[in-house]
Tab-separated table of C-alpha atoms in Angstrom:
chain	number	residue	atom	x	y	z
A	6	MET	CA	113.397	87.101	61.163
A	7	GLY	CA	111.746	84.076	62.687
A	8	ALA	CA	111.982	83.725	66.447
A	9	LEU	CA	114.175	86.795	66.820
A	10	GLU	CA	112.545	89.096	64.290
A	11	GLU	CA	111.987	91.818	66.914
A	12	ALA	CA	115.679	92.034	67.770
A	13	TYR	CA	117.187	93.149	64.497
A	14	LEU	CA	116.952	96.830	65.399
A	15	ALA	CA	119.283	96.488	68.396
A	16	ALA	CA	121.709	98.987	66.921
A	17	ALA	CA	122.941	102.261	68.386
A	18	ALA	CA	121.101	105.291	67.036
A	19	CYS	CA	122.989	107.105	64.308
A	20	ALA	CA	124.171	110.509	65.450
A	21	CYS	CA	124.332	111.857	61.928
A	22	GLN	CA	120.708	112.993	61.578
A	23	GLU	CA	120.475	116.716	62.092
A	24	GLU	CA	117.500	118.993	62.544
A	25	GLU	CA	116.619	120.426	59.153
A	26	GLU	CA	116.658	123.972	60.411
A	27	SER	CA	120.112	123.608	62.015
A	28	ASP	CA	121.905	123.235	58.690
A	29	ASP	CA	121.940	126.978	58.164
A	30	LEU	CA	123.012	128.009	61.682
A	31	GLY	CA	126.374	129.589	62.259
A	32	LEU	CA	127.068	130.460	58.640
A	33	LEU	CA	129.356	133.413	58.179
A	34	ALA	CA	128.299	136.063	55.718
A	35	GLY	CA	130.118	136.794	52.485
A	36	ASP	CA	133.169	134.562	51.974
A	37	ALA	CA	131.902	131.569	53.980
A	38	ALA	CA	128.562	131.521	52.175
A	39	ALA	CA	130.317	131.756	48.813
A	40	ALA	CA	132.658	128.932	49.838
A	41	GLY	CA	129.655	126.780	50.686
A	42	ASP	CA	128.124	127.487	47.278
A	43	ALA	CA	131.331	126.260	45.595
A	44	ILE	CA	131.728	123.172	47.789
A	45	GLU	CA	128.184	121.874	47.318
A	46	PRO	CA	128.413	121.295	43.529
A	47	ALA	CA	131.807	119.663	44.091
A	48	VAL	CA	130.233	117.224	46.565
A	49	ARG	CA	127.479	116.414	44.050
A	50	ALA	CA	130.178	115.602	41.479
A	51	LEU	CA	131.821	113.253	44.002
A	52	LEU	CA	128.526	111.484	44.674
A	53	LEU	CA	127.940	110.974	40.962
A	54	GLY	CA	131.488	109.648	40.585
A	55	LEU	CA	130.709	107.107	43.315
A	56	GLY	CA	127.729	105.853	41.330
A	57	GLU	CA	125.207	107.417	43.698
A	58	ASP	CA	122.012	109.367	42.999
A	59	ASP	CA	122.347	112.679	44.850
A	60	ARG	CA	118.565	113.083	44.720
A	61	ARG	CA	117.775	109.966	46.734
A	62	GLU	CA	116.645	110.153	50.332
A	63	GLY	CA	119.681	110.352	52.605
A	64	LEU	CA	121.860	112.155	50.053
A	65	ARG	CA	119.717	115.164	49.152
A	66	ARG	CA	121.162	117.308	51.945
A	67	THR	CA	124.620	115.714	51.928
A	68	PRO	CA	126.287	118.493	49.861
A	69	LYS	CA	125.034	121.112	52.342
A	70	ARG	CA	126.137	119.040	55.345
A	71	VAL	CA	129.602	118.354	53.901
A	72	ALA	CA	130.098	122.039	53.044
A	73	LYS	CA	129.118	123.026	56.574
A	74	ALA	CA	131.483	120.419	58.097
A	75	PHE	CA	134.433	121.606	55.985
A	76	ARG	CA	133.729	125.253	56.818
A	77	ASP	CA	133.592	124.474	60.517
A	78	GLY	CA	136.661	122.234	60.356
A	79	THR	CA	138.741	124.975	58.709
A	80	ARG	CA	137.429	128.007	60.579
A	81	GLY	CA	140.918	128.528	62.027
A	82	TYR	CA	141.922	130.249	58.781
A	83	ARG	CA	139.491	133.038	59.688
A	84	GLN	CA	140.595	133.428	63.314
A	85	LYS	CA	143.497	135.358	64.845
A	86	VAL	CA	145.363	134.435	68.009
A	87	LYS	CA	145.691	138.046	69.153
A	88	ASP	CA	141.900	138.390	69.222
A	89	ILE	CA	141.762	135.469	71.672
A	90	VAL	CA	144.652	136.403	73.951
A	91	GLN	CA	144.070	140.139	73.944
A	92	GLY	CA	142.496	141.167	77.251
A	93	ALA	CA	143.130	137.752	78.848
A	94	LEU	CA	146.531	138.525	80.423
A	95	PHE	CA	146.409	138.935	84.208
A	96	PRO	CA	148.908	139.800	86.985
A	97	GLU	CA	150.519	136.684	88.410
A	98	VAL	CA	149.095	136.257	91.908
A	99	GLY	CA	151.675	136.052	94.702
A	100	VAL	CA	154.575	137.625	92.846
A	101	ASP	CA	154.832	140.691	95.117
A	102	LYS	CA	157.712	142.162	93.117
A	103	ARG	CA	159.698	138.961	93.567
A	104	THR	CA	160.927	136.954	90.621
A	105	GLY	CA	161.757	133.307	90.386
A	106	SER	CA	164.233	131.468	88.213
A	107	ALA	CA	162.211	132.146	85.076
A	108	GLY	CA	161.001	135.674	85.705
A	109	GLY	CA	157.790	134.655	87.497
A	110	THR	CA	157.292	132.777	90.741
A	111	GLY	CA	159.362	129.975	89.256
A	112	GLY	CA	156.617	127.465	88.437
A	113	GLN	CA	155.097	126.473	85.137
A	114	VAL	CA	151.453	126.326	84.070
A	115	VAL	CA	150.334	123.115	82.376
A	116	VAL	CA	146.975	122.239	80.786
A	117	ARG	CA	146.680	118.555	79.863
A	118	ASP	CA	144.253	116.485	77.808
A	119	ILE	CA	142.882	119.131	75.434
A	120	GLU	CA	140.752	117.151	72.969
A	121	LEU	CA	141.048	118.422	69.385
A	122	PHE	CA	140.264	117.283	65.845
A	123	SER	CA	141.953	118.466	62.668
A	124	TYR	CA	141.866	117.648	58.961
A	125	CYS	CA	144.854	115.750	57.586
A	126	GLU	CA	146.283	117.823	54.722
A	127	SER	CA	147.369	114.657	52.904
A	128	CYS	CA	143.932	113.033	52.602
A	129	LEU	CA	141.313	115.470	54.025
A	130	LEU	CA	140.209	112.979	56.693
A	131	PRO	CA	139.861	114.169	60.293
A	132	PHE	CA	142.391	112.976	62.860
A	133	SER	CA	142.117	112.941	66.638
A	134	ILE	CA	144.488	114.910	68.889
A	135	GLN	CA	145.189	114.994	72.588
A	136	CYS	CA	147.077	118.206	73.251
A	137	HIS	CA	149.134	119.177	76.320
A	138	VAL	CA	150.346	122.756	76.707
A	139	GLY	CA	152.727	124.311	79.232
A	140	TYR	CA	154.409	127.660	79.689
A	141	VAL	CA	156.499	129.521	82.277
A	142	PRO	CA	155.088	132.999	83.054
A	143	SER	CA	157.309	136.013	82.515
A	144	GLY	CA	156.983	139.661	83.504
A	145	GLY	CA	154.515	138.813	86.244
A	146	ARG	CA	151.722	137.951	83.761
A	147	VAL	CA	149.636	134.834	83.209
A	148	VAL	CA	146.988	134.091	80.582
A	149	GLY	CA	143.529	132.664	81.224
A	150	LEU	CA	143.663	128.856	81.101
A	151	SER	CA	140.829	128.529	78.590
A	152	LYS	CA	142.842	130.595	76.118
A	153	LEU	CA	145.469	127.848	75.854
A	154	SER	CA	142.900	125.414	74.482
A	155	ARG	CA	141.336	128.071	72.251
A	156	VAL	CA	144.686	129.011	70.705
A	157	SER	CA	145.390	125.309	70.102
A	158	ASP	CA	142.003	124.940	68.423
A	159	VAL	CA	142.663	127.867	66.054
A	160	PHE	CA	145.532	125.943	64.456
A	161	ALA	CA	143.810	122.555	64.686
A	162	LYS	CA	140.925	123.942	62.631
A	163	ARG	CA	143.076	124.073	59.508
A	164	LEU	CA	144.480	121.501	57.103
A	165	GLN	CA	147.391	120.172	59.129
A	166	ASN	CA	150.062	117.627	59.831
A	167	PRO	CA	150.899	116.918	63.496
A	168	GLN	CA	154.410	118.371	63.690
A	169	ARG	CA	153.474	121.638	62.030
A	170	LEU	CA	150.461	121.879	64.340
A	171	ALA	CA	152.721	121.539	67.404
A	172	ASN	CA	155.148	124.138	66.014
A	173	GLU	CA	152.415	126.644	65.178
A	174	VAL	CA	150.695	126.377	68.560
A	175	CYS	CA	154.006	126.732	70.403
A	176	GLY	CA	155.133	129.675	68.257
A	177	ALA	CA	151.789	131.468	68.598
A	178	LEU	CA	151.767	131.116	72.382
A	179	HIS	CA	155.338	132.359	72.671
A	180	ALA	CA	154.645	135.381	70.462
A	181	SER	CA	151.291	136.340	71.998
A	182	ILE	CA	151.820	135.931	75.755
A	183	GLN	CA	155.627	136.354	75.721
A	184	PRO	CA	156.422	133.762	78.403
A	185	ALA	CA	159.875	132.635	79.452
A	186	GLY	CA	159.165	129.527	77.412
A	187	ALA	CA	156.349	127.403	75.959
A	188	ALA	CA	155.961	123.664	75.377
A	189	VAL	CA	153.416	121.712	73.353
A	190	ALA	CA	153.050	117.922	73.246
A	191	LEU	CA	150.614	116.150	70.920
A	192	GLN	CA	149.344	112.584	70.751
A	193	CYS	CA	147.639	112.028	67.395
A	194	TRP	CA	145.554	109.207	65.907
A	195	HIS	CA	144.836	108.826	62.174
A	196	ILE	CA	142.216	106.393	60.916
A	197	PRO	CA	143.845	103.534	58.947
A	198	LEU	CA	142.674	102.020	55.684
A	199	PRO	CA	139.328	100.212	56.201
A	200	GLU	CA	140.879	96.760	55.853
A	201	ASN	CA	143.343	97.509	58.680
A	202	LEU	CA	140.816	98.550	61.300
A	203	GLU	CA	140.572	96.447	64.449
A	204	CYS	CA	137.732	95.975	66.894
A	205	LYS	CA	138.322	98.396	69.750
A	206	ALA	CA	138.100	102.181	69.523
A	207	LEU	CA	141.386	103.619	68.205
A	208	GLN	CA	142.930	100.125	68.096
A	209	GLY	CA	144.670	99.741	64.764
A	210	TRP	CA	144.781	103.515	64.272
A	211	ILE	CA	148.085	105.105	63.314
A	212	ARG	CA	149.407	106.799	66.436
A	213	THR	CA	152.210	109.328	66.613
A	214	SER	CA	153.557	111.759	69.203
A	215	HIS	CA	155.037	115.178	68.477
A	216	SER	CA	156.356	118.075	70.512
A	217	SER	CA	157.602	121.628	70.136
A	218	ARG	CA	159.251	123.949	72.670
A	219	SER	CA	160.713	127.408	73.028
A	220	GLY	CA	162.649	129.523	75.530
A	221	VAL	CA	163.545	127.841	78.821
A	222	PHE	CA	162.114	124.510	77.566
A	223	GLU	CA	164.746	124.210	74.830
A	224	GLY	CA	167.863	122.101	75.159
A	225	ASP	CA	168.336	118.503	76.273
A	226	SER	CA	169.373	119.618	79.757
A	227	SER	CA	166.342	121.871	80.361
A	228	THR	CA	164.884	121.189	83.803
A	229	PHE	CA	161.625	122.840	82.732
A	230	TRP	CA	161.220	120.355	79.876
A	231	SER	CA	161.992	117.485	82.259
A	232	ASP	CA	159.399	118.802	84.715
A	233	PHE	CA	156.843	119.152	81.894
A	234	LEU	CA	157.375	115.518	80.843
A	235	ALA	CA	157.182	114.417	84.488
A	236	LEU	CA	153.826	116.180	84.927
A	237	LEU	CA	152.507	114.363	81.854
A	238	LYS	CA	153.725	111.039	83.240
A	239	LEU	CA	151.487	111.578	86.271
A	240	ARG	CA	148.610	110.965	83.842
A	241	GLY	CA	150.299	107.959	82.264
A	242	ILE	CA	151.548	109.929	79.247
A	243	ASP	CA	155.136	109.012	78.381
A	244	MET	CA	156.122	111.250	75.490
A	245	GLU	CA	159.677	109.901	75.365
A	246	ALA	CA	158.489	106.308	74.946
A	247	GLU	CA	155.760	107.289	72.451
A	248	ASP	CA	157.823	109.473	70.134
A	249	HIS	CA	157.114	107.720	66.821
A	250	SER	CA	157.178	110.867	64.705
A	251	VAL	CA	160.078	109.650	62.559
A	252	SER	CA	159.609	105.878	62.351
A	253	ILE	CA	155.905	105.660	61.462
A	254	PRO	CA	154.349	107.092	58.262
A	255	TRP	CA	151.594	109.464	59.335
A	256	CYS	CA	148.932	109.279	56.603
A	257	PRO	CA	148.221	105.721	55.343
A	258	LEU	CA	147.168	107.066	51.954
A	259	ARG	CA	150.596	108.674	51.501
A	260	SER	CA	151.884	105.258	50.450
A	261	HIS	CA	149.461	105.359	47.511
A	262	GLU	CA	151.133	106.802	44.475
A	263	ALA	CA	149.513	110.108	43.551
A	264	PRO	CA	150.549	112.346	40.648
A	265	LEU	CA	152.148	115.612	41.746
A	266	SER	CA	149.425	117.678	40.140
A	267	ASN	CA	145.891	118.482	41.198
A	268	GLY	CA	143.350	117.848	38.483
A	269	LEU	CA	145.944	117.966	35.673
A	270	CYS	CA	147.045	114.334	35.479
A	271	LYS	CA	146.579	112.044	32.506
A	272	LYS	CA	143.076	111.001	31.513
A	273	SER	CA	141.325	108.944	34.163
A	274	SER	CA	137.771	108.006	35.109
A	275	THR	CA	138.227	109.883	38.382
A	276	ASN	CA	139.590	113.114	36.862
A	277	GLY	CA	136.270	114.871	37.367
A	278	MET	CA	136.262	113.881	41.047
A	279	VAL	CA	139.865	115.087	41.489
A	280	SER	CA	138.960	118.435	39.923
A	281	ALA	CA	135.959	118.690	42.273
A	282	VAL	CA	138.186	118.185	45.345
A	283	THR	CA	140.642	120.765	43.988
A	284	SER	CA	137.806	123.283	43.736
A	285	MET	CA	136.894	122.493	47.353
A	286	LEU	CA	140.445	123.365	48.463
A	287	LEU	CA	140.231	126.659	46.593
A	288	SER	CA	136.882	127.413	48.218
A	289	LEU	CA	138.403	126.878	51.661
A	290	GLY	CA	141.060	129.479	50.902
A	291	GLU	CA	143.863	126.949	50.386
A	292	ASP	CA	146.367	126.763	47.552
A	293	PRO	CA	146.086	123.342	45.858
A	294	LEU	CA	149.619	123.837	44.514
A	295	ARG	CA	151.093	124.186	47.994
A	296	LYS	CA	153.763	121.515	48.349
A	297	GLU	CA	151.986	119.642	51.152
A	298	LEU	CA	148.693	119.532	49.215
A	299	LEU	CA	150.074	118.094	45.968
A	300	GLY	CA	148.333	114.751	45.507
A	301	THR	CA	145.760	115.426	48.262
A	302	PRO	CA	142.716	115.445	45.905
A	303	GLN	CA	143.827	112.113	44.418
A	304	ARG	CA	144.264	110.565	47.860
A	305	TYR	CA	140.853	111.784	49.027
A	306	VAL	CA	139.251	110.321	45.901
A	307	GLN	CA	141.125	107.031	46.485
A	308	TRP	CA	139.584	106.874	49.956
A	309	LEU	CA	136.078	107.601	48.662
A	310	MET	CA	136.393	104.991	45.911
A	311	LYS	CA	136.722	102.317	48.594
A	312	PHE	CA	133.038	102.983	49.301
A	313	ARG	CA	131.749	103.037	45.745
A	314	ALA	CA	128.168	101.858	45.216
A	315	CYS	CA	127.649	98.373	43.763
A	316	ASN	CA	124.740	96.047	43.097
A	317	LEU	CA	123.456	94.499	46.326
A	318	LEU	CA	121.440	91.752	44.648
A	319	ASP	CA	122.662	88.260	43.927
A	320	VAL	CA	126.253	88.869	45.001
A	321	LYS	CA	128.296	85.832	46.000
A	322	LEU	CA	130.717	86.269	48.893
A	323	ASN	CA	132.702	83.320	50.232
A	324	GLY	CA	129.726	81.000	50.051
A	325	PHE	CA	126.992	83.582	50.769
A	326	THR	CA	124.486	84.257	48.022
A	327	LEU	CA	122.790	87.552	48.859
A	328	SER	CA	119.331	87.969	47.432
A	329	ASN	CA	116.315	90.135	48.063
A	330	VAL	CA	114.973	88.367	51.148
A	331	SER	CA	112.199	89.836	53.269
A	332	LEU	CA	112.866	90.159	56.982
A	333	TYR	CA	109.506	88.647	57.737
A	334	GLU	CA	109.513	85.884	55.122
A	335	ARG	CA	109.233	82.494	56.793
A	336	PRO	CA	110.199	79.247	55.126
A	337	GLY	CA	107.251	77.032	54.141
A	338	GLY	CA	104.953	76.202	57.026
A	339	GLY	CA	104.111	78.166	60.126
A	340	THR	CA	106.529	76.568	62.580
A	341	THR	CA	110.271	76.206	62.620
A	342	ASP	CA	112.370	73.676	64.501
A	343	HIS	CA	115.163	75.801	65.879
A	344	GLY	CA	118.584	74.338	66.366
A	345	ALA	CA	121.252	75.705	68.689
A	346	ILE	CA	121.837	79.434	68.763
A	347	ARG	CA	125.281	80.418	67.510
A	348	SER	CA	127.130	83.706	67.531
A	349	GLU	CA	130.047	85.509	65.986
A	350	LEU	CA	131.202	88.563	67.942
A	351	HIS	CA	133.507	91.541	67.400
A	352	LEU	CA	133.584	91.625	63.601
A	353	PRO	CA	135.288	94.963	62.712
A	354	PHE	CA	133.998	97.254	59.984
A	355	CYS	CA	134.541	100.706	58.516
A	356	ALA	CA	131.796	102.472	56.551
A	357	GLN	CA	131.311	105.938	55.106
A	358	CYS	CA	128.489	108.059	56.525
A	359	GLU	CA	126.291	109.103	53.623
A	360	HIS	CA	125.246	112.279	55.434
A	361	HIS	CA	128.720	113.817	55.895
A	362	LEU	CA	131.061	111.639	53.775
A	363	LEU	CA	133.061	110.830	56.915
A	364	PRO	CA	133.938	107.366	58.243
A	365	PHE	CA	132.113	105.554	60.992
A	366	TYR	CA	133.621	102.366	62.352
A	367	GLY	CA	133.098	99.750	65.010
A	368	ILE	CA	132.123	96.135	65.515
A	369	VAL	CA	129.274	93.843	64.517
A	370	HIS	CA	127.841	90.999	66.620
A	371	ILE	CA	125.760	88.307	64.886
A	372	GLY	CA	123.535	85.685	66.488
A	373	TYR	CA	121.577	83.077	64.554
A	374	PHE	CA	119.890	79.695	64.839
A	375	ASP	CA	121.509	77.034	62.726
A	376	ASN	CA	119.369	75.233	60.190
A	377	GLY	CA	119.413	71.959	62.105
A	378	SER	CA	122.473	70.568	60.378
A	379	GLY	CA	124.623	71.169	63.444
A	380	GLU	CA	127.233	72.957	61.371
A	381	GLY	CA	127.855	76.656	61.962
A	382	ILE	CA	128.809	79.252	59.385
A	383	ASP	CA	132.510	80.029	59.164
A	384	ARG	CA	133.569	83.370	60.685
A	385	SER	CA	135.324	84.411	57.461
A	386	HIS	CA	131.957	84.343	55.670
A	387	PHE	CA	130.479	86.746	58.211
A	388	GLN	CA	133.500	89.022	58.007
A	389	ALA	CA	133.200	89.157	54.202
A	390	LEU	CA	129.499	89.962	54.605
A	391	VAL	CA	130.189	92.787	57.067
A	392	HIS	CA	132.923	94.178	54.826
A	393	PHE	CA	130.626	94.092	51.802
A	394	TYR	CA	127.821	96.060	53.435
A	395	GLY	CA	130.204	98.369	55.282
A	396	CYS	CA	132.325	99.480	52.337
A	397	LYS	CA	129.807	101.871	50.798
A	398	LEU	CA	127.928	105.039	51.696
A	399	GLN	CA	125.814	103.907	54.612
A	400	VAL	CA	123.829	104.701	57.707
A	401	GLN	CA	124.195	102.448	60.722
A	402	GLU	CA	120.534	101.434	60.886
A	403	ARG	CA	120.356	100.341	57.236
A	404	MET	CA	123.636	98.434	57.467
A	405	THR	CA	122.321	96.559	60.523
A	406	ARG	CA	119.161	95.551	58.700
A	407	GLN	CA	120.994	94.501	55.528
A	408	ILE	CA	123.384	92.234	57.435
A	409	ALA	CA	120.456	90.728	59.350
A	410	GLU	CA	118.557	90.035	56.116
A	411	ALA	CA	121.610	88.374	54.575
A	412	VAL	CA	122.194	86.132	57.621
A	413	TYR	CA	118.524	85.183	57.716
A	414	SER	CA	118.588	84.293	54.026
A	415	VAL	CA	121.116	81.607	54.920
A	416	SER	CA	119.868	80.363	58.285
A	417	HIS	CA	116.078	80.670	57.632
A	418	SER	CA	115.541	80.170	61.346
A	419	GLY	CA	116.195	83.495	63.042
A	420	ALA	CA	118.967	86.048	63.211
A	421	MET	CA	119.974	88.966	65.389
A	422	VAL	CA	122.538	91.666	64.576
A	423	VAL	CA	123.960	94.354	66.847
A	424	VAL	CA	126.206	97.098	65.452
A	425	GLU	CA	128.308	99.273	67.758
A	426	ALA	CA	129.825	102.272	65.990
A	427	ASN	CA	131.827	105.447	66.514
A	428	HIS	CA	130.762	108.240	64.158
A	429	ILE	CA	133.584	110.619	63.262
A	430	CYS	CA	131.036	113.135	61.976
A	431	MET	CA	129.806	113.441	65.564
A	432	ILE	CA	133.079	112.957	67.479
A	433	SER	CA	135.015	115.499	65.401
A	434	ARG	CA	132.544	118.221	66.391
A	435	GLY	CA	132.751	117.435	70.117
């Protein structure tokens, strides 16, 4: 790309590539393997519905990767809390036959900042969770601290909504360790529609807070609940100020009208894709007719259709004409008179990883030499360009190169593109 042709690869390495042999690790025998067999053809049907060739490089192993991700993300259906807690209850040190105000020494145990990911039951997209758990020991027994995060993860690894997740974790802890009371507070972030994403990580995401409590934590006058909230405030977490659970719609795709049937709606070009998603739910052991899942296949297909393949050649976008330009093609002659270098920074984007069918998002920085006219390219043109190449099945490296080629086709003097991205396919697995 002219003077800066060596710089176009200044993009973060994509974390999606997996070792070929790792795709088959950790598979459960029997039911899980059968579920994977049913999910893979469904994913191929989705790829075909998006206008993609599932045999092309980059997509050949996508059905296997997606099946593995869904199995891992819903493994909580195959786990039991009692298997985790059993054998992890210990005598409360320092009790010495004395009891405090709650049956133990009087204090509460709190574990903050448990990082979790779950699948939204309304759209099948992962959402981020920061979980805080507390309980007051009873009967002179405490549970190993790691078990609090493991119990939380059992319920996070299911199709969920935030409030039910808080209720299930709280109820399971109360039933399994039988404390004087349990409290769970969640801070949750759901990715917005691609057009509503902003530059910084989690900025523009839909954020809600939810809580659930039992025993001595119940009641507005509970001192234990007040102490729990105070301990969270020490880390800058103000649950009272952040309680948006009622005022803010949780899933952005919920506002999209979806028929209350899964795969049985009137004839549509996406009916085959909806039926494929319904079969995926069945393979995961879910009931597609469960009230909370009605319309979920349609919403997931609506999300995928935002990244449908289209012709990359000769597309006009706000003054850009994109054509098949070589990175190393130089305008006539061997020398170029470079003008001033210009830049446009922090252009947000949201793309869909072609390896796992999960979003990756971030910002694009563009630098280029003007063509000597002294007039720069308007920022809106660059944003339209980034949106065009982002809204499809992509990998970060290819998107970086495509944007660089398009900018160079206009400037003909040199261009540099840097893409910073967060990959949910990596983050959601820790």
